[in-house]
């Protein structure tokens, strides 16, 4: 949070970036492990990892069905990050479009969108998500859409405010007078100019969505077996809390390190890109 | 609200009370509207999701039974009429029957409110008792090691999900040390772990907000003037900084109070605490819509009420906002 000047990147930010790159690589290229993630090795169930006194045949241990923890973790990271990214992008797209619409049309459309923003902001989102899950049931696609509803109101607010500012500046009206249509003005000119605040807003939404997903999956109401996610691993690991704590400690650690990294990088970006938030 | 700003000079002769009464009435209307919107939202989502008769009786129900169910529950009426009927029933406290055990949803939900408050209220107090002093200390000693420690703790508090805090506490205090029970006894010892997990999770965010609110006030000219006229540091803090920072903090505290009923879902499940959160998770897993709807409306009403009270408190602390924005 300290004022950052010059180009020097603090050590902590480099570490956080490194962790995120590792997670991203695991998510992108971890596909080979998906078979291993469901491979049962029952004689070797509940093997402790090396640092819990294991023998090293499974470096991070095995779970209650003898599945290797490394493969399980990678499969979980893939799903958790997929949901996090997809929902953040979808939420940003929805929120930004509505924000632009409000800035362009003004009048009652703007008032309706602002009322919707207030409405969303005044509700505990976890309860809304649970209610929608009860009503619509659950599938991966539906779950991603549901998660994208979290945080769209912040994107909408930021997009509207910054687009109004941009509209008041010379370049937007110059392009309009040159005859550009609305799509061109917003997509090609205003959007790139206000990308900073939008990225910051997305960097706030992403860790919140990861935490929300892991919470719901922990409750058994999010990602459903045979798919797995970090929160679901913690939830299933609860039953083996006393005899095999590594089942639940390792995914917890991955969740914490990932959200912490994104938060740190987000704070750092905010200092550089935007002082409004 | 533009209207009030324009009419205001005239009202000033009549007194601030009339303006205040208008402000409160307007906010009350908004709170009621929010709750109505939630009910409407659920009703629409339910209609989109499928035929309520099929959902209630199952996909294999005979056509005659479906017809009878529709006639009995007014599902043959036009949809706006159905929704109006449902609202009327809700106003009479009739939220429908739980699909799990056939009892009325509202009494079932209300029975679970007290256990939730038993952990949520102490957790809120813990959150305030930890977060506000920590934020204050960090703001006053800006860029010292205390500040760094508090901000690092707050960053960690934002990143660690409350179920992880809860699970770690269980491993240490229940499994390894055996000092405290790991699940749902309604006793003082049983309360401790859920309350601590909930309180710690929220304290970090509150410390961050407190710090930035106080730092914001500290840089203002009136604070410098107070120091310049020779007031002691503690007098400046107590009389000039804190009262101004409280105005910024009220909405955050309001959100925390409004989220009391909703915030305990994960922790209650973790500790098998017999409260609202536990009921909600079971109801969602069984797709017991009447119970879920009842809990949703109850927590939306809590949130709306808390926002209303905080808005009025804010306006009372800082009458400018009555005039400024609606």
XYZ file of C-alpha atoms in Angstrom:
603
model
C 0.000 0.000 0.000
C 3.017 2.245 0.369
C 3.399 4.694 -2.457
C 5.275 3.024 -5.268
C 7.487 5.228 -7.358
C 9.697 4.445 -10.275
C 9.748 1.071 -11.934
C 11.031 -0.972 -8.985
C 8.854 -3.998 -8.328
C 8.740 -5.094 -4.712
C 9.940 -8.606 -3.903
C 6.503 -9.604 -2.615
C 4.851 -8.690 -5.914
C 7.392 -10.771 -7.849
C 6.657 -13.741 -5.587
C 2.919 -13.267 -6.042
C 3.345 -13.016 -9.824
C 5.474 -16.168 -9.793
C 2.815 -18.076 -7.848
C 0.081 -16.960 -10.236
C 2.158 -17.927 -13.285
C 2.712 -21.369 -11.724
C -1.031 -21.750 -11.113
C -1.785 -20.629 -14.645
C 0.703 -23.119 -16.132
C -0.770 -25.916 -14.012
C -4.251 -24.949 -15.127
C -3.309 -24.755 -18.819
C -0.987 -27.738 -19.109
C -2.262 -29.908 -16.254
C -4.523 -31.856 -18.596
C -2.270 -34.928 -18.518
C -2.984 -35.357 -14.834
C -6.765 -35.572 -15.122
C -6.579 -39.341 -15.649
C -4.298 -39.727 -12.630
C -6.701 -37.591 -10.576
C -9.372 -40.283 -10.715
C -7.001 -43.254 -10.526
C -7.686 -45.208 -7.331
C -4.829 -46.874 -5.497
C -6.748 -48.320 -2.549
C -3.828 -50.159 -0.873
C -2.061 -46.807 -0.595
C -4.930 -44.763 0.792
C -4.217 -41.956 3.276
C -0.465 -41.979 2.614
C 1.111 -38.971 4.325
C 3.113 -36.485 2.218
C 6.895 -36.240 2.555
C 6.770 -33.410 5.100
C 4.282 -35.386 7.226
C 6.702 -38.329 7.371
C 5.683 -40.143 4.177
C 8.019 -42.362 2.155
C 8.001 -40.213 -0.984
C 6.215 -42.554 -3.384
C 3.422 -39.934 -3.305
C 5.240 -36.630 -2.616
C 2.103 -34.844 -1.367
C 0.369 -37.961 -0.029
C -2.876 -39.634 -1.056
C -6.513 -39.102 -0.120
C -9.137 -41.413 1.341
C -9.423 -43.386 -1.921
C -5.711 -43.607 -2.597
C -5.751 -40.891 -5.264
C -2.509 -38.916 -5.515
C -2.826 -35.455 -3.960
C -0.697 -33.794 -6.663
C -3.029 -34.931 -9.433
C -6.106 -34.045 -7.333
C -4.728 -30.588 -6.596
C -3.966 -29.921 -10.251
C -7.424 -31.045 -11.334
C -8.942 -28.794 -8.632
C -6.807 -25.794 -9.581
C -7.954 -26.213 -13.186
C -11.634 -26.115 -12.255
C -11.319 -23.360 -9.627
C -9.319 -21.106 -11.946
C -11.603 -21.861 -14.891
C -14.617 -20.803 -12.848
C -12.774 -17.777 -11.467
C -11.586 -16.529 -14.871
C -14.722 -17.331 -16.824
C -17.017 -15.798 -14.208
C -14.831 -12.688 -13.822
C -14.727 -12.138 -17.595
C -18.453 -12.742 -18.002
C -19.231 -10.472 -15.041
C -16.930 -7.759 -16.430
C -18.574 -8.041 -19.869
C -22.093 -7.816 -18.412
C -21.216 -5.005 -16.016
C -19.255 -2.956 -18.560
C -21.989 -3.264 -21.193
C -24.656 -2.157 -18.735
C -22.428 0.675 -17.531
C -21.861 1.858 -21.117
C -25.568 1.541 -21.864
C -26.342 3.723 -18.841
C -23.749 6.297 -19.898
C -24.968 6.361 -23.507
C -28.733 6.399 -23.049
C -29.110 8.327 -19.761
C -32.751 8.923 -18.806
C -34.884 6.115 -17.433
C -32.607 3.347 -18.744
C -29.761 4.779 -16.678
C -32.043 5.074 -13.643
C -33.191 1.449 -14.060
C -29.612 0.176 -14.320
C -28.550 2.212 -11.295
C -31.521 0.850 -9.333
C -30.464 -2.682 -10.292
C -26.915 -1.906 -9.133
C -28.224 -0.643 -5.778
C -30.470 -3.671 -5.470
C -27.596 -6.102 -6.058
C -25.279 -4.204 -3.724
C -27.841 -4.247 -0.900
C -28.158 -8.035 -0.757
C -25.865 -10.633 0.776
C -24.734 -12.340 -2.439
C -24.051 -15.745 -0.866
C -27.731 -16.075 0.055
C -28.848 -14.993 -3.420
C -26.492 -17.549 -4.977
C -27.837 -20.275 -2.704
C -31.428 -19.322 -3.534
C -30.703 -19.479 -7.281
C -29.005 -22.866 -6.833
C -32.107 -24.105 -4.992
C -34.374 -22.864 -7.751
C -32.375 -23.788 -10.868
C -30.328 -26.746 -9.677
C -26.648 -27.046 -10.480
C -24.367 -27.656 -13.437
C -20.915 -26.305 -14.254
C -22.150 -23.849 -16.907
C -24.968 -22.571 -14.746
C -22.608 -22.284 -11.800
C -20.196 -20.105 -13.802
C -23.066 -17.814 -14.863
C -24.180 -17.600 -11.240
C -20.681 -16.681 -10.056
C -20.448 -14.017 -12.772
C -23.408 -12.261 -11.168
C -21.106 -11.453 -8.269
C -19.402 -8.141 -8.777
C -21.053 -7.076 -12.052
C -22.496 -4.085 -10.207
C -19.033 -2.763 -9.408
C -17.948 -3.091 -13.047
C -21.146 -1.326 -14.118
C -20.583 1.531 -11.690
C -16.936 1.971 -12.758
C -17.750 1.693 -16.475
C -20.580 4.227 -16.271
C -18.586 6.763 -14.262
C -15.470 6.515 -16.430
C -17.451 6.500 -19.696
C -19.267 9.660 -18.619
C -15.896 11.270 -17.977
C -14.531 10.066 -21.305
C -17.608 11.349 -23.153
C -16.943 14.789 -21.753
C -13.411 14.753 -23.170
C -12.528 16.034 -26.589
C -11.522 12.792 -28.265
C -14.902 11.081 -27.872
C -16.853 13.930 -29.448
C -14.157 14.378 -32.124
C -14.643 10.767 -33.200
C -18.413 11.182 -33.069
C -18.212 14.209 -35.357
C -16.055 12.213 -37.756
C -19.107 9.985 -38.087
C -18.187 6.961 -35.991
C -21.090 4.861 -34.705
C -21.783 4.096 -31.070
C -20.143 0.656 -31.186
C -16.985 2.080 -32.692
C -16.804 4.954 -30.194
C -17.274 2.723 -27.151
C -15.424 -0.380 -28.325
C -12.447 1.132 -30.108
C -11.930 4.436 -28.318
C -13.522 4.698 -24.904
C -12.899 1.099 -23.772
C -9.099 1.174 -24.306
C -8.915 4.545 -22.566
C -10.699 3.398 -19.425
C -9.218 -0.133 -19.356
C -7.145 0.652 -16.239
C -10.020 1.111 -13.782
C -11.851 -1.856 -15.330
C -8.830 -4.122 -14.842
C -8.574 -2.977 -11.246
C -12.257 -3.708 -10.746
C -11.746 -7.193 -12.209
C -8.752 -7.774 -9.954
C -11.083 -7.121 -7.011
C -13.760 -9.465 -8.345
C -11.533 -12.441 -9.192
C -10.361 -13.386 -5.665
C -13.866 -12.790 -4.316
C -15.267 -15.203 -6.888
C -12.581 -17.801 -6.096
C -13.447 -17.512 -2.385
C -17.184 -17.670 -3.097
C -16.773 -20.737 -5.302
C -14.608 -22.484 -2.743
C -17.096 -21.667 0.017
C -20.049 -23.052 -1.939
C -18.067 -26.117 -3.024
C -16.943 -26.609 0.573
C -20.635 -26.744 1.539
C -21.161 -29.374 -1.164
C -23.390 -27.004 -3.153
C -20.903 -25.793 -5.742
C -18.801 -27.981 -8.040
C -20.227 -31.510 -7.977
C -18.319 -34.833 -8.174
C -16.794 -36.304 -10.331
C -15.460 -32.764 -10.944
C -13.432 -31.386 -8.096
C -12.392 -27.942 -6.943
C -10.188 -26.606 -4.179
C -13.161 -25.860 -1.917
C -14.681 -29.278 -2.590
C -11.386 -30.941 -1.596
C -11.405 -29.052 1.706
C -15.042 -30.055 2.242
C -14.425 -33.752 1.612
C -11.195 -33.625 3.623
C -13.148 -32.575 6.726
C -14.080 -36.200 7.456
C -10.380 -37.102 7.718
C -9.406 -34.029 9.700
C -7.906 -35.952 12.622
C -6.127 -38.797 10.798
C -5.133 -37.150 7.492
C -5.069 -33.348 7.884
C -2.982 -32.957 4.693
C -6.037 -33.697 2.543
C -7.544 -30.424 3.639
C -4.525 -28.333 4.548
C -2.943 -28.446 1.060
C -5.933 -27.187 -0.959
C -6.575 -24.565 1.767
C -3.024 -23.349 1.330
C -3.453 -23.129 -2.455
C -6.653 -21.077 -2.038
C -5.019 -18.694 0.426
C -1.831 -18.216 -1.610
C -3.778 -17.637 -4.831
C -6.234 -15.085 -3.430
C -3.447 -13.395 -1.471
C -1.326 -13.123 -4.638
C -4.175 -11.630 -6.660
C -4.992 -9.193 -3.842
C -1.370 -8.068 -3.565
C -1.027 -7.604 -7.319
C -4.412 -5.863 -7.391
C -3.319 -3.382 -4.716
C -0.113 -2.776 -6.601
C -1.972 -2.241 -9.893
C -4.441 0.099 -8.191
C -1.569 2.307 -7.010
C -0.286 2.528 -10.571
C -3.433 2.585 -12.691
C -6.187 4.207 -10.772
C -6.699 6.334 -7.721
C -10.465 6.388 -7.828
C -11.085 3.017 -6.192
C -34.419 13.367 -4.332
C -33.624 16.334 -6.565
C -36.938 17.737 -5.368
C -35.886 17.951 -1.766
C -32.698 19.766 -2.626
C -34.698 22.369 -4.511
C -37.498 22.754 -1.973
C -35.071 22.742 0.921
C -34.547 26.497 1.501
C -38.287 26.838 2.067
C -38.257 23.901 4.390
C -35.470 25.308 6.447
C -37.865 27.884 7.878
C -40.183 25.043 8.826
C -37.279 23.317 10.551
C -34.860 20.531 9.923
C -37.246 17.999 11.469
C -39.612 18.050 8.563
C -36.731 17.491 6.149
C -35.476 14.680 8.326
C -38.915 13.086 8.478
C -39.112 13.211 4.691
C -35.645 11.685 4.426
C -36.586 8.838 6.770
C -39.879 8.206 4.984
C -38.075 8.067 1.647
C -35.490 5.631 3.002
C -38.210 3.484 4.562
C -39.974 3.301 1.221
C -36.715 2.214 -0.403
C -36.196 -0.503 2.207
C -39.696 -1.865 1.641
C -39.169 -1.721 -2.118
C -35.921 -3.699 -1.816
C -37.682 -6.501 0.059
C -40.543 -6.472 -2.455
C -38.015 -6.684 -5.297
C -36.411 -9.731 -3.688
C -39.782 -11.456 -3.436
C -40.553 -10.548 -7.039
C -37.133 -11.758 -8.159
C -37.693 -15.161 -6.510
C -41.176 -15.435 -7.992
C -39.865 -14.696 -11.499
C -36.883 -17.046 -11.134
C -39.242 -19.790 -9.985
C -41.517 -19.327 -12.997
C -38.510 -19.391 -15.349
C -37.129 -22.565 -13.782
C -40.154 -24.683 -14.610
C -43.687 -25.658 -13.745
C -44.163 -25.318 -9.952
C -46.608 -28.249 -9.963
C -44.047 -30.568 -11.555
C -41.366 -29.332 -9.150
C -43.590 -29.949 -6.110
C -44.978 -33.338 -7.138
C -42.041 -34.714 -9.119
C -41.703 -35.496 -12.838
C -43.619 -38.776 -12.594
C -46.812 -37.322 -11.109
C -50.022 -38.235 -12.993
C -51.662 -35.474 -15.035
C -54.776 -35.508 -12.843
C -52.712 -34.889 -9.706
C -50.891 -32.027 -11.459
C -54.232 -30.479 -12.468
C -55.566 -30.794 -8.931
C -52.393 -29.227 -7.522
C -52.629 -26.330 -9.993
C -56.268 -25.682 -9.167
C -55.617 -25.873 -5.442
C -52.671 -23.469 -5.517
C -54.105 -21.028 -8.027
C -51.548 -21.896 -10.701
C -54.166 -21.602 -13.440
C -54.482 -17.852 -12.862
C -52.499 -15.377 -14.970
C -48.937 -14.977 -13.667
C -49.277 -11.422 -12.247
C -52.352 -12.607 -10.319
C -50.382 -15.593 -9.003
C -47.571 -13.349 -7.819
C -50.033 -10.937 -6.182
C -51.688 -13.882 -4.417
C -48.313 -15.083 -3.223
C -47.399 -11.634 -1.861
C -50.686 -11.472 -0.004
C -50.023 -14.876 1.538
C -46.529 -13.753 2.577
C -47.957 -10.673 4.288
C -50.041 -13.093 6.355
C -46.872 -15.003 7.243
C -47.635 -17.860 4.895
C -44.488 -18.697 2.924
C -45.680 -22.165 1.993
C -44.839 -25.558 3.362
C -41.352 -27.004 3.715
C -40.821 -29.819 1.239
C -38.609 -31.641 3.737
C -41.027 -32.253 6.586
C -44.278 -30.579 5.578
C -44.248 -27.928 8.326
C -44.870 -24.223 7.706
C -41.710 -22.550 6.431
C -41.865 -19.342 8.490
C -42.010 -20.880 12.003
C -39.340 -23.380 10.957
C -37.044 -20.559 9.853
C -37.783 -18.371 12.892
C -36.863 -21.263 15.214
C -33.353 -21.198 13.744
C -32.791 -17.456 14.138
C -31.840 -17.496 17.834
C -28.967 -20.030 17.528
C -27.570 -18.007 14.623
C -27.726 -14.793 16.645
C -25.959 -16.615 19.502
C -22.829 -16.895 17.388
C -23.332 -13.946 15.024
C -23.714 -11.213 17.666
C -20.609 -12.141 19.711
C -18.712 -12.527 16.422
C -19.777 -9.021 15.364
C -18.648 -7.607 18.707
C -15.322 -9.428 18.388
C -14.940 -8.070 14.861
C -15.563 -4.488 16.049
C -13.340 -4.910 19.122
C -10.446 -6.202 17.017
C -10.870 -4.315 13.747
C -11.483 -0.735 14.889
C -8.632 -0.446 17.446
C -6.242 -2.213 15.054
C -7.161 0.161 12.221
C -6.899 3.157 14.548
C -3.475 2.096 15.759
C -2.262 1.509 12.207
C -3.546 4.927 11.077
C -1.988 6.818 13.976
C 1.362 5.081 13.613
C 1.405 5.179 9.832
C 4.278 3.274 8.169
C 5.527 1.914 11.495
C 5.894 -1.816 12.165
C 2.455 -1.806 13.851
C 0.933 -0.427 10.663
C 2.702 -3.061 8.545
C 1.619 -5.833 10.932
C -2.019 -4.720 10.928
C -2.121 -4.303 7.158
C -0.455 -7.689 6.608
C -3.001 -9.238 8.975
C -5.803 -7.500 7.108
C -4.485 -8.702 3.726
C -4.334 -12.242 5.094
C -7.821 -11.854 6.564
C -9.116 -10.910 3.112
C -7.441 -13.895 1.448
C -8.233 -16.653 3.946
C -11.774 -18.012 3.592
C -13.564 -18.319 6.939
C -13.924 -22.080 6.586
C -10.136 -22.382 6.412
C -9.770 -20.328 9.601
C -12.407 -22.556 11.197
C -10.755 -25.778 10.055
C -7.335 -24.648 11.296
C -8.837 -23.708 14.673
C -10.472 -27.146 14.870
C -7.190 -28.906 14.056
C -5.286 -26.956 16.702
C -7.778 -26.545 19.558
C -10.076 -29.546 19.154
C -7.963 -32.286 17.560
C -4.393 -31.615 18.728
C -4.949 -29.925 22.078
C -8.424 -31.291 22.850
C -9.386 -28.115 24.737
C -12.587 -27.233 22.931
C -15.384 -29.224 21.272
C -15.277 -29.196 17.478
C -19.008 -29.110 16.903
C -22.319 -27.728 17.838
C -22.844 -27.842 21.560
C -24.911 -24.926 22.764
C -22.458 -24.162 25.576
C -19.881 -21.461 26.129
C -17.019 -23.744 25.073
C -18.950 -24.793 21.964
C -19.496 -21.134 21.055
C -15.851 -20.153 21.130
C -14.520 -21.683 17.905
C -17.378 -20.576 15.611
C -17.323 -17.062 17.090
C -13.549 -16.738 16.715
C -13.568 -18.014 13.109
C -16.322 -15.573 12.159
C -14.834 -12.632 14.055
C -11.301 -13.051 12.718
C -12.538 -13.306 9.137
C -14.281 -9.926 9.304
C -11.834 -8.042 11.497
C -9.252 -7.645 8.717
C -11.630 -5.860 6.361
C -12.843 -3.600 9.143
C -9.269 -2.721 10.163
C -8.523 -1.719 6.569
C -11.602 0.495 6.339
C -10.942 2.063 9.746
C -7.353 2.830 8.812
C -8.253 4.509 5.534
C -11.155 6.436 7.127
C -8.905 7.801 9.869
C -5.997 8.541 7.539
C -8.487 10.479 5.411
C -9.546 12.617 8.364
C -6.017 13.069 9.747
C -4.892 14.975 6.658
C -7.733 17.506 6.849
C -7.053 21.132 7.832
C -9.359 21.133 10.887
C -7.269 18.392 12.477
C -4.097 20.365 11.890
C -5.794 23.426 13.356
C -6.770 21.448 16.471
C -3.178 20.283 16.938
C -1.889 23.776 16.247
C -3.989 25.344 18.971
C -2.218 23.047 21.427
C -4.645 20.186 22.016
C -3.012 16.947 23.110
C -2.765 14.105 20.643
C -5.413 12.017 22.400
C -7.808 14.972 22.612
C -7.412 15.595 18.881
C -8.086 11.932 18.175
C -11.079 11.613 20.476
C -12.793 14.924 19.779
C -11.876 15.705 16.185
C -10.739 12.603 14.311
C -12.920 9.760 15.593
C -16.322 11.487 15.293
C -15.556 12.326 11.676
C -14.218 8.881 10.845
C -17.304 7.241 12.366
C -19.430 8.829 9.650
C -17.396 6.972 6.994
C -17.429 3.747 8.997
C -21.193 3.629 9.631
C -22.106 2.128 6.236
C -19.431 -0.584 6.660
C -20.709 -1.444 10.138
C -24.240 -1.349 8.745
C -23.288 -3.930 6.133
C -21.803 -6.113 8.864
C -24.986 -5.892 10.952
C -27.186 -6.464 7.917
C -25.140 -9.522 7.033
C -25.523 -11.023 10.530
C -28.075 -13.615 9.489
C -26.424 -14.338 6.153
C -22.772 -14.395 7.162
C -22.784 -17.538 9.248
C -23.699 -20.082 6.540
C -20.268 -21.642 6.076
C -19.181 -21.535 9.714
C -22.457 -23.035 10.953
C -22.080 -25.948 8.571
C -18.473 -26.456 9.589
C -19.346 -26.603 13.299
C -22.750 -28.296 12.803
C -24.330 -25.339 14.566
C -28.146 -25.685 14.507
C -28.838 -22.214 13.079
C -30.227 -20.496 10.015
C -27.137 -21.168 7.874
C -27.290 -24.876 8.498
C -31.007 -24.918 7.691
C -30.323 -22.977 4.489
C -27.635 -25.398 3.273
C -29.870 -28.420 3.938
C -32.797 -26.656 2.251
C -30.709 -25.783 -0.842
C -29.357 -29.343 -1.091
C -32.974 -30.604 -1.041
C -34.180 -27.757 -3.289
C -36.711 -26.829 -0.629
C -37.735 -23.545 -2.243
C -40.266 -22.235 0.354
C -37.680 -22.434 3.152
C -34.935 -20.894 0.992
C -37.265 -18.095 -0.111
C -38.253 -17.368 3.467
C -34.604 -17.154 4.579
C -33.713 -14.967 1.582
C -36.513 -12.511 2.346
C -35.674 -12.494 6.042
C -32.008 -11.693 5.382
C -32.905 -9.091 2.743
C -35.231 -7.459 5.274
C -32.452 -7.492 7.903
C -30.086 -5.908 5.426
C -32.634 -3.273 4.338
C -33.494 -2.432 7.940
C -29.845 -2.154 8.920
C -29.109 0.086 5.921
C -32.092 2.241 6.883
C -30.915 2.639 10.483
C -27.361 3.402 9.350
C -28.583 5.962 6.796
C -30.586 7.736 9.477
C -27.661 7.568 11.910
C -25.410 8.926 9.175
C -27.831 11.771 8.455
C -28.076 12.547 12.150
C -24.270 12.650 12.458
C -23.859 14.619 9.266
C -27.023 16.543 8.276
C -25.400 17.635 5.017
C -26.302 14.334 3.357
C -30.025 14.990 3.820
C -29.605 17.983 1.611
C -26.897 16.629 -0.671
C -28.038 13.313 -2.015
C -31.232 11.358 -1.620
